[in-house]
Amino acid sequence: MTATPRPPIWDVAVVGLGPAGRALAHRASALGSAVVSVDPLPRRSWTATYAAWEGELPDWLPRDAVATRTDRPAAWTTRRHVIDRTYCVLNTSRLQSILGDHCGTVIAGRAVALSPTSVRLDDGSTLNAHVVVDARGTGDSPDLAQQTAYGVVVDPGTAAHALGGEAAVFMDWRRDNGTSPTDTPSFLYGVPLTRDRFLLEETCLVGRPPLAISELATRLHHRLRARGTTVPSHSDVERVRFAVEPPPQAGRSHSSDQVRFGARDGLMHPGTGYSVAASLQYADALARDLRDGSNGRLWPWKARTVASLRSVGLRVLLDLGPEQVPEFFEHFFDLPPRLQAAYLSERSNPRGTLSAMGRMFLASSGDIRGVILRSTLRREVR
């Protein structure tokens, strides 16, 4: 906690101290703004695995915030692919330490009411600021598409055996996890966390409802046994569950003056669940907007167009039949690297995003084209 006198009104109040909120508080403080942040448990250690493609990370982030880098990780659909990009797993504790330094005043408390210029806390006190930013993530609602995962941390030798010697596997859709072609599919994700720790994780990419974590645990252990891999009983475990789309009332609303950031504002990619890199990347831009008195929004028309296209992609993923998923991703990994990057990483490149989607449509079977057309034409109402 930072013990500093409270001004009568703060420049910026940030509600929520996950990676997005801490990144914004850190960058706004670096620009000279008087920042106050609120979170129920601000000292809670982050334990999740955060990763990004190398080109997504901002220049201001120190190099040691990255724990491991893997050049050209593999992927499996109906066959093996190589992704011609560098994949980074972040050093979670180091990232939290970096963002926790020089980030203004931090208050332990729960926000019960937000307005564009004030935060009322559960102890009855109120914080006033020129701008209040809601960075509380997506929340947990059964109405939202969610990603779930179950992983174990093993030594590199065990991981190499399970992954057939691959340095890292971004997705492995092969069905040696005990499922049939009609079961909801899940994939194996395998990445080095440090030099001597490796994560093997069974993942349900998106579901409404998603696969239960207990089911994913069963699938992971079945898959590893099928590959002759034994997981030590004392292995650390990771359980993952989060919404991949913002709650409707907290999304990209241009009719409200409430500023939002991170997954709360739709920076999460709905087709992958990745948001940390985008939040790190755009924290500077929002901090500058807030300092300069701009509208504090990161949604020019190109970004809004890409977000709409990605929403269509999410509907396609939810509508695909189980047997169609590996083929769908086969066509994605067959795209040129520039188009893969456009779809996964570039939120202001509608031409590249549309080109990637168009090429996948043309390469797909008639059945998958039908799903894509129906998903594109349907206006989703929840």
CSV table of C-alpha atoms in Angstrom, one decimal:
chain,number,residue,atom,x,y,z
A,1,MET,CA,0.0,0.0,0.0
A,2,THR,CA,1.2,3.6,-0.7
A,3,ALA,CA,0.6,6.0,2.2
A,4,THR,CA,0.1,9.4,0.6
A,5,PRO,CA,-2.2,12.3,1.4
A,6,ARG,CA,-5.5,12.0,-0.4
A,7,PRO,CA,-6.3,14.9,-2.8
A,8,PRO,CA,-9.8,16.2,-2.6
A,9,ILE,CA,-10.3,14.7,-6.1
A,10,TRP,CA,-8.1,12.2,-7.9
A,11,ASP,CA,-7.2,12.5,-11.5
A,12,VAL,CA,-8.0,8.8,-12.1
A,13,ALA,CA,-9.7,6.1,-10.0
A,14,VAL,CA,-9.2,2.5,-11.2
A,15,VAL,CA,-11.6,-0.1,-9.9
A,16,GLY,CA,-10.2,-3.6,-10.1
A,17,LEU,CA,-6.6,-4.6,-9.9
A,18,GLY,CA,-6.1,-7.5,-12.2
A,19,PRO,CA,-3.5,-7.1,-15.0
A,20,ALA,CA,-5.6,-4.6,-16.9
A,21,GLY,CA,-6.3,-2.3,-13.9
A,22,ARG,CA,-2.8,-2.5,-12.6
A,23,ALA,CA,-1.4,-1.8,-16.0
A,24,LEU,CA,-3.6,1.3,-16.4
A,25,ALA,CA,-2.7,2.6,-12.8
A,26,HIS,CA,1.0,2.0,-13.5
A,27,ARG,CA,1.0,3.9,-16.9
A,28,ALA,CA,-1.3,6.7,-15.7
A,29,SER,CA,1.0,7.2,-12.7
A,30,ALA,CA,4.0,7.2,-15.0
A,31,LEU,CA,2.4,10.1,-16.9
A,32,GLY,CA,2.0,12.1,-13.8
A,33,SER,CA,-1.6,11.5,-13.0
A,34,ALA,CA,-2.8,11.3,-9.3
A,35,VAL,CA,-4.2,7.7,-9.3
A,36,VAL,CA,-6.1,5.8,-6.7
A,37,SER,CA,-7.0,2.1,-7.2
A,38,VAL,CA,-9.6,0.0,-5.4
A,39,ASP,CA,-9.8,-3.8,-5.1
A,40,PRO,CA,-11.2,-6.1,-2.4
A,41,LEU,CA,-7.9,-8.1,-2.2
A,42,PRO,CA,-5.1,-5.9,-3.6
A,43,ARG,CA,-2.3,-8.0,-2.1
A,44,ARG,CA,-3.6,-11.3,-3.6
A,45,SER,CA,-0.9,-13.0,-5.6
A,46,TRP,CA,-1.7,-13.7,-9.2
A,47,THR,CA,-1.4,-17.4,-10.0
A,48,ALA,CA,-2.9,-17.7,-13.5
A,49,THR,CA,-0.7,-18.4,-16.6
A,50,TYR,CA,-0.6,-15.4,-18.9
A,51,ALA,CA,0.8,-15.7,-22.4
A,52,ALA,CA,1.1,-13.6,-25.5
A,53,TRP,CA,2.6,-13.6,-29.0
A,54,GLU,CA,5.8,-11.6,-28.8
A,55,GLY,CA,4.8,-8.8,-31.1
A,56,GLU,CA,1.8,-8.0,-28.9
A,57,LEU,CA,3.8,-6.9,-25.9
A,58,PRO,CA,4.5,-3.2,-25.4
A,59,ASP,CA,8.0,-1.7,-25.5
A,60,TRP,CA,7.8,-0.4,-21.9
A,61,LEU,CA,7.5,-3.9,-20.5
A,62,PRO,CA,10.9,-5.1,-19.1
A,63,ARG,CA,12.3,-8.1,-20.8
A,64,ASP,CA,12.3,-10.1,-17.6
A,65,ALA,CA,8.5,-10.0,-17.5
A,66,VAL,CA,8.7,-12.8,-20.0
A,67,ALA,CA,9.5,-16.2,-18.5
A,68,THR,CA,9.9,-18.3,-21.6
A,69,ARG,CA,9.9,-17.8,-25.4
A,70,THR,CA,9.2,-20.5,-27.9
A,71,ASP,CA,9.9,-19.9,-31.6
A,72,ARG,CA,7.5,-21.6,-34.0
A,73,PRO,CA,5.3,-23.6,-31.6
A,74,ALA,CA,3.4,-26.6,-33.0
A,75,ALA,CA,-0.3,-27.2,-33.4
A,76,TRP,CA,-2.2,-30.4,-34.2
A,77,THR,CA,-5.6,-30.5,-36.0
A,78,THR,CA,-6.0,-33.4,-38.4
A,79,ARG,CA,-2.2,-33.1,-38.9
A,80,ARG,CA,0.8,-31.2,-37.5
A,81,HIS,CA,1.3,-27.5,-38.2
A,82,VAL,CA,4.0,-25.0,-37.2
A,83,ILE,CA,3.1,-21.5,-36.2
A,84,ASP,CA,5.7,-19.1,-37.5
A,85,ARG,CA,5.6,-16.7,-34.6
A,86,THR,CA,7.3,-16.5,-31.2
A,87,TYR,CA,5.1,-17.4,-28.2
A,88,CYS,CA,5.8,-16.0,-24.8
A,89,VAL,CA,4.7,-17.1,-21.4
A,90,LEU,CA,4.9,-14.2,-18.9
A,91,ASN,CA,6.5,-14.4,-15.5
A,92,THR,CA,3.3,-13.8,-13.5
A,93,SER,CA,4.9,-12.8,-10.2
A,94,ARG,CA,7.4,-10.4,-11.9
A,95,LEU,CA,4.6,-8.9,-14.0
A,96,GLN,CA,2.6,-8.2,-10.9
A,97,SER,CA,5.6,-6.7,-9.2
A,98,ILE,CA,6.3,-4.4,-12.2
A,99,LEU,CA,2.8,-3.2,-12.4
A,100,GLY,CA,2.6,-2.8,-8.6
A,101,ASP,CA,5.5,-0.3,-8.5
A,102,HIS,CA,4.7,3.4,-8.9
A,103,CYS,CA,1.0,2.9,-9.4
A,104,GLY,CA,-0.4,5.5,-7.0
A,105,THR,CA,-2.5,4.9,-3.9
A,106,VAL,CA,-4.1,1.5,-3.4
A,107,ILE,CA,-7.2,1.0,-1.2
A,108,ALA,CA,-8.5,-2.4,-0.1
A,109,GLY,CA,-12.2,-2.2,-0.5
A,110,ARG,CA,-15.2,-3.3,-2.5
A,111,ALA,CA,-16.8,-0.9,-4.9
A,112,VAL,CA,-20.6,-1.1,-4.6
A,113,ALA,CA,-21.5,1.8,-6.9
A,114,LEU,CA,-19.7,3.5,-9.8
A,115,SER,CA,-20.4,6.7,-11.6
A,116,PRO,CA,-18.1,8.4,-14.2
A,117,THR,CA,-16.6,10.5,-11.4
A,118,SER,CA,-17.1,8.7,-8.1
A,119,VAL,CA,-16.8,5.3,-6.4
A,120,ARG,CA,-18.8,4.3,-3.4
A,121,LEU,CA,-17.1,1.7,-1.2
A,122,ASP,CA,-18.7,-1.0,1.0
A,123,ASP,CA,-17.5,0.9,4.1
A,124,GLY,CA,-19.7,3.9,3.1
A,125,SER,CA,-16.8,6.1,1.9
A,126,THR,CA,-16.7,7.7,-1.5
A,127,LEU,CA,-13.8,8.4,-3.7
A,128,ASN,CA,-14.1,11.3,-6.2
A,129,ALA,CA,-12.1,11.5,-9.4
A,130,HIS,CA,-12.1,13.3,-12.7
A,131,VAL,CA,-12.4,9.9,-14.3
A,132,VAL,CA,-13.4,6.5,-12.9
A,133,VAL,CA,-12.3,3.5,-14.9
A,134,ASP,CA,-14.1,0.2,-14.4
A,135,ALA,CA,-11.5,-2.6,-14.9
A,136,ARG,CA,-13.2,-5.4,-13.0
A,137,GLY,CA,-13.1,-8.0,-15.8
A,138,THR,CA,-15.9,-10.0,-17.3
A,139,GLY,CA,-17.6,-11.3,-14.2
A,140,ASP,CA,-19.1,-14.8,-14.1
A,141,SER,CA,-22.4,-15.3,-15.8
A,142,PRO,CA,-23.9,-18.5,-17.3
A,143,ASP,CA,-25.2,-16.4,-20.1
A,144,LEU,CA,-21.7,-15.6,-21.4
A,145,ALA,CA,-19.5,-18.0,-23.4
A,146,GLN,CA,-16.8,-19.3,-21.1
A,147,GLN,CA,-13.4,-20.9,-21.4
A,148,THR,CA,-12.5,-23.7,-18.9
A,149,ALA,CA,-9.3,-25.6,-18.5
A,150,TYR,CA,-7.5,-28.1,-16.2
A,151,GLY,CA,-3.8,-28.3,-16.2
A,152,VAL,CA,-0.9,-30.0,-14.3
A,153,VAL,CA,2.7,-28.7,-13.9
A,154,VAL,CA,5.4,-31.3,-14.7
A,155,ASP,CA,9.1,-31.4,-15.4
A,156,PRO,CA,10.4,-30.8,-18.9
A,157,GLY,CA,11.2,-34.5,-19.4
A,158,THR,CA,7.7,-35.6,-18.7
A,159,ALA,CA,6.3,-32.8,-20.9
A,160,ALA,CA,8.6,-33.8,-23.8
A,161,HIS,CA,7.3,-37.4,-23.6
A,162,ALA,CA,3.7,-36.2,-23.6
A,163,LEU,CA,4.3,-33.8,-26.5
A,164,GLY,CA,6.4,-36.0,-28.6
A,165,GLY,CA,9.5,-33.8,-28.2
A,166,GLU,CA,7.8,-30.5,-29.2
A,167,ALA,CA,9.1,-27.4,-27.5
A,168,ALA,CA,5.5,-26.2,-27.1
A,169,VAL,CA,2.1,-27.0,-28.5
A,170,PHE,CA,-0.4,-24.2,-28.9
A,171,MET,CA,-3.4,-26.5,-29.6
A,172,ASP,CA,-3.6,-30.3,-30.0
A,173,TRP,CA,-7.1,-31.3,-31.1
A,174,ARG,CA,-6.3,-35.1,-31.5
A,175,ARG,CA,-8.9,-37.3,-29.7
A,176,ASP,CA,-6.7,-39.4,-27.6
A,177,ASN,CA,-8.3,-37.9,-24.6
A,178,GLY,CA,-11.0,-40.6,-24.3
A,179,THR,CA,-13.7,-38.7,-26.3
A,180,SER,CA,-15.7,-39.8,-29.3
A,181,PRO,CA,-16.3,-37.7,-32.4
A,182,THR,CA,-19.7,-36.6,-31.1
A,183,ASP,CA,-18.4,-35.3,-27.8
A,184,THR,CA,-17.7,-31.6,-27.2
A,185,PRO,CA,-14.1,-31.3,-28.2
A,186,SER,CA,-11.2,-30.0,-26.1
A,187,PHE,CA,-7.5,-29.6,-26.9
A,188,LEU,CA,-4.2,-30.0,-25.1
A,189,TYR,CA,-2.1,-26.9,-24.5
A,190,GLY,CA,1.5,-27.5,-23.5
A,191,VAL,CA,4.0,-24.6,-22.8
A,192,PRO,CA,7.1,-24.1,-20.7
A,193,LEU,CA,6.5,-21.9,-17.6
A,194,THR,CA,10.1,-21.7,-16.6
A,195,ARG,CA,13.3,-23.7,-17.4
A,196,ASP,CA,12.2,-26.6,-15.1
A,197,ARG,CA,8.4,-26.3,-15.1
A,198,PHE,CA,6.0,-27.2,-17.9
A,199,LEU,CA,2.2,-26.8,-18.1
A,200,LEU,CA,0.1,-29.5,-19.7
A,201,GLU,CA,-3.5,-28.3,-19.9
A,202,GLU,CA,-6.8,-29.7,-21.3
A,203,THR,CA,-8.9,-26.7,-22.6
A,204,CYS,CA,-12.4,-26.1,-23.7
A,205,LEU,CA,-11.9,-23.1,-25.9
A,206,VAL,CA,-15.4,-21.7,-25.6
A,207,GLY,CA,-18.7,-23.1,-24.5
A,208,ARG,CA,-22.1,-21.9,-23.5
A,209,PRO,CA,-22.2,-23.8,-21.2
A,210,PRO,CA,-18.5,-24.8,-21.1
A,211,LEU,CA,-17.2,-28.2,-20.2
A,212,ALA,CA,-16.9,-28.8,-16.5
A,213,ILE,CA,-13.4,-28.7,-15.1
A,214,SER,CA,-13.8,-32.2,-13.6
A,215,GLU,CA,-14.5,-33.5,-17.2
A,216,LEU,CA,-11.4,-31.7,-18.5
A,217,ALA,CA,-9.3,-33.3,-15.7
A,218,THR,CA,-10.6,-36.7,-16.7
A,219,ARG,CA,-9.7,-36.1,-20.3
A,220,LEU,CA,-6.3,-34.8,-19.5
A,221,HIS,CA,-5.3,-37.8,-17.5
A,222,HIS,CA,-6.7,-40.1,-20.1
A,223,ARG,CA,-4.7,-38.4,-22.8
A,224,LEU,CA,-1.5,-38.5,-20.8
A,225,ARG,CA,-1.9,-42.2,-20.0
A,226,ALA,CA,-2.6,-42.9,-23.6
A,227,ARG,CA,0.8,-41.3,-24.4
A,228,GLY,CA,2.5,-43.3,-21.7
A,229,THR,CA,3.0,-40.3,-19.4
A,230,THR,CA,2.6,-40.5,-15.6
A,231,VAL,CA,1.9,-37.4,-13.7
A,232,PRO,CA,3.4,-37.3,-10.2
A,233,SER,CA,0.7,-37.1,-7.5
A,234,HIS,CA,2.3,-34.0,-6.0
A,235,SER,CA,2.1,-31.9,-9.2
A,236,ASP,CA,0.7,-28.4,-9.0
A,237,VAL,CA,-2.7,-28.0,-10.6
A,238,GLU,CA,-4.2,-25.1,-12.5
A,239,ARG,CA,-8.0,-24.6,-12.9
A,240,VAL,CA,-9.3,-22.0,-15.3
A,241,ARG,CA,-12.8,-20.6,-15.8
A,242,PHE,CA,-13.7,-17.2,-17.2
A,243,ALA,CA,-16.1,-15.5,-19.6
A,244,VAL,CA,-14.6,-14.7,-23.0
A,245,GLU,CA,-17.1,-11.9,-23.7
A,246,PRO,CA,-18.0,-8.8,-21.7
A,247,PRO,CA,-21.3,-8.6,-19.8
A,248,PRO,CA,-23.8,-6.8,-22.0
A,249,GLN,CA,-24.2,-3.9,-19.6
A,250,ALA,CA,-20.4,-3.4,-19.4
A,251,GLY,CA,-19.3,-3.7,-23.0
A,252,ARG,CA,-18.4,-1.1,-25.6
A,253,SER,CA,-21.3,1.3,-24.9
A,254,HIS,CA,-20.9,4.6,-26.5
A,255,SER,CA,-24.1,5.9,-24.9
A,256,SER,CA,-22.5,5.9,-21.4
A,257,ASP,CA,-19.8,8.1,-19.9
A,258,GLN,CA,-18.5,5.3,-17.8
A,259,VAL,CA,-14.9,4.5,-18.9
A,260,ARG,CA,-14.0,0.8,-18.9
A,261,PHE,CA,-10.8,-1.0,-19.6
A,262,GLY,CA,-9.5,-4.5,-20.2
A,263,ALA,CA,-11.8,-7.5,-20.6
A,264,ARG,CA,-14.5,-5.3,-19.1
A,265,ASP,CA,-14.4,-3.1,-22.2
A,266,GLY,CA,-14.1,-6.0,-24.7
A,267,LEU,CA,-10.3,-6.1,-25.1
A,268,MET,CA,-10.5,-9.9,-24.6
A,269,HIS,CA,-10.3,-11.8,-27.9
A,270,PRO,CA,-13.6,-13.8,-27.8
A,271,GLY,CA,-12.2,-16.6,-29.9
A,272,THR,CA,-9.1,-17.3,-27.7
A,273,GLY,CA,-9.7,-15.7,-24.3
A,274,TYR,CA,-6.5,-13.7,-24.5
A,275,SER,CA,-6.7,-10.2,-23.0
A,276,VAL,CA,-3.6,-9.4,-20.9
A,277,ALA,CA,-1.4,-8.5,-23.8
A,278,ALA,CA,-4.0,-6.1,-25.3
A,279,SER,CA,-4.5,-4.5,-21.9
A,280,LEU,CA,-0.8,-4.0,-21.5
A,281,GLN,CA,-0.5,-2.7,-25.0
A,282,TYR,CA,-3.3,-0.1,-24.8
A,283,ALA,CA,-2.8,1.0,-21.2
A,284,ASP,CA,-0.6,3.9,-22.4
A,285,ALA,CA,-3.1,5.1,-24.9
A,286,LEU,CA,-5.9,5.2,-22.4
A,287,ALA,CA,-3.7,6.8,-19.8
A,288,ARG,CA,-2.8,9.6,-22.3
A,289,ASP,CA,-6.4,10.1,-23.2
A,290,LEU,CA,-7.3,10.5,-19.5
A,291,ARG,CA,-4.5,12.9,-18.8
A,292,ASP,CA,-5.3,15.0,-21.9
A,293,GLY,CA,-9.0,15.1,-21.2
A,294,SER,CA,-10.0,13.0,-24.2
A,295,ASN,CA,-13.0,10.8,-24.2
A,296,GLY,CA,-10.9,7.9,-22.9
A,297,ARG,CA,-12.2,5.4,-25.4
A,298,LEU,CA,-10.1,2.9,-27.4
A,299,TRP,CA,-12.7,2.1,-30.0
A,300,PRO,CA,-12.2,3.9,-33.4
A,301,TRP,CA,-14.3,2.5,-36.2
A,302,LYS,CA,-11.6,0.0,-37.3
A,303,ALA,CA,-11.4,-1.5,-33.8
A,304,ARG,CA,-15.2,-1.7,-33.6
A,305,THR,CA,-15.3,-3.4,-37.0
A,306,VAL,CA,-12.7,-6.0,-35.9
A,307,ALA,CA,-14.6,-6.6,-32.7
A,308,SER,CA,-17.8,-7.3,-34.7
A,309,LEU,CA,-16.0,-9.7,-37.0
A,310,ARG,CA,-14.5,-11.5,-34.0
A,311,SER,CA,-18.0,-11.8,-32.5
A,312,VAL,CA,-19.1,-13.6,-35.6
A,313,GLY,CA,-16.1,-15.9,-35.2
A,314,LEU,CA,-17.2,-16.7,-31.7
A,315,ARG,CA,-20.7,-17.6,-32.9
A,316,VAL,CA,-19.1,-19.9,-35.5
A,317,LEU,CA,-17.0,-21.6,-32.8
A,318,LEU,CA,-20.1,-22.1,-30.7
A,319,ASP,CA,-22.2,-23.4,-33.7
A,320,LEU,CA,-19.7,-25.9,-35.1
A,321,GLY,CA,-20.4,-29.6,-34.7
A,322,PRO,CA,-17.8,-31.5,-32.7
A,323,GLU,CA,-16.5,-33.3,-35.7
A,324,GLN,CA,-16.0,-30.0,-37.6
A,325,VAL,CA,-13.7,-28.3,-35.1
A,326,PRO,CA,-10.4,-29.9,-36.1
A,327,GLU,CA,-11.0,-29.2,-39.8
A,328,PHE,CA,-11.9,-25.6,-39.0
A,329,PHE,CA,-8.7,-25.0,-37.1
A,330,GLU,CA,-6.7,-26.8,-39.8
A,331,HIS,CA,-7.8,-24.1,-42.2
A,332,PHE,CA,-6.8,-21.4,-39.7
A,333,PHE,CA,-3.3,-22.8,-39.2
A,334,ASP,CA,-2.9,-23.1,-43.0
A,335,LEU,CA,-3.4,-19.3,-43.3
A,336,PRO,CA,-0.2,-17.2,-44.0
A,337,PRO,CA,1.4,-16.0,-40.7
A,338,ARG,CA,0.4,-12.4,-41.5
A,339,LEU,CA,-3.3,-13.4,-41.6
A,340,GLN,CA,-3.1,-15.5,-38.5
A,341,ALA,CA,-1.5,-12.5,-36.7
A,342,ALA,CA,-4.2,-10.2,-38.1
A,343,TYR,CA,-7.0,-12.3,-36.7
A,344,LEU,CA,-5.4,-13.1,-33.4
A,345,SER,CA,-3.5,-9.9,-32.5
A,346,GLU,CA,-4.5,-6.9,-34.6
A,347,ARG,CA,-7.6,-5.2,-33.3
A,348,SER,CA,-7.5,-2.3,-35.8
A,349,ASN,CA,-7.0,-4.3,-39.0
A,350,PRO,CA,-10.4,-5.1,-40.4
A,351,ARG,CA,-9.0,-5.8,-43.9
A,352,GLY,CA,-6.7,-8.4,-42.5
A,353,THR,CA,-9.3,-9.9,-40.2
A,354,LEU,CA,-11.8,-10.1,-43.0
A,355,SER,CA,-9.2,-11.6,-45.4
A,356,ALA,CA,-8.4,-14.3,-42.9
A,357,MET,CA,-12.1,-15.2,-42.4
A,358,GLY,CA,-12.7,-15.1,-46.1
A,359,ARG,CA,-9.9,-17.5,-46.9
A,360,MET,CA,-11.0,-19.9,-44.2
A,361,PHE,CA,-14.6,-19.8,-45.6
A,362,LEU,CA,-13.3,-20.7,-49.1
A,363,ALA,CA,-11.1,-23.5,-47.8
A,364,SER,CA,-13.8,-25.1,-45.7
A,365,SER,CA,-16.2,-27.9,-46.6
A,366,GLY,CA,-19.7,-27.3,-47.6
A,367,ASP,CA,-21.0,-28.2,-44.1
A,368,ILE,CA,-18.7,-25.8,-42.4
A,369,ARG,CA,-19.5,-23.0,-44.9
A,370,GLY,CA,-23.2,-23.5,-44.0
A,371,VAL,CA,-22.4,-23.0,-40.3
A,372,ILE,CA,-20.4,-19.9,-41.1
A,373,LEU,CA,-23.2,-18.4,-43.2
A,374,ARG,CA,-25.8,-19.1,-40.6
A,375,SER,CA,-23.7,-17.8,-37.8
A,376,THR,CA,-22.9,-14.6,-39.8
A,377,LEU,CA,-26.5,-13.9,-40.6
A,378,ARG,CA,-27.9,-14.6,-37.2
A,379,ARG,CA,-28.2,-11.7,-34.8
A,380,GLU,CA,-27.5,-13.2,-31.4
A,381,VAL,CA,-29.8,-12.4,-28.6
A,382,ARG,CA,-29.1,-13.5,-25.0
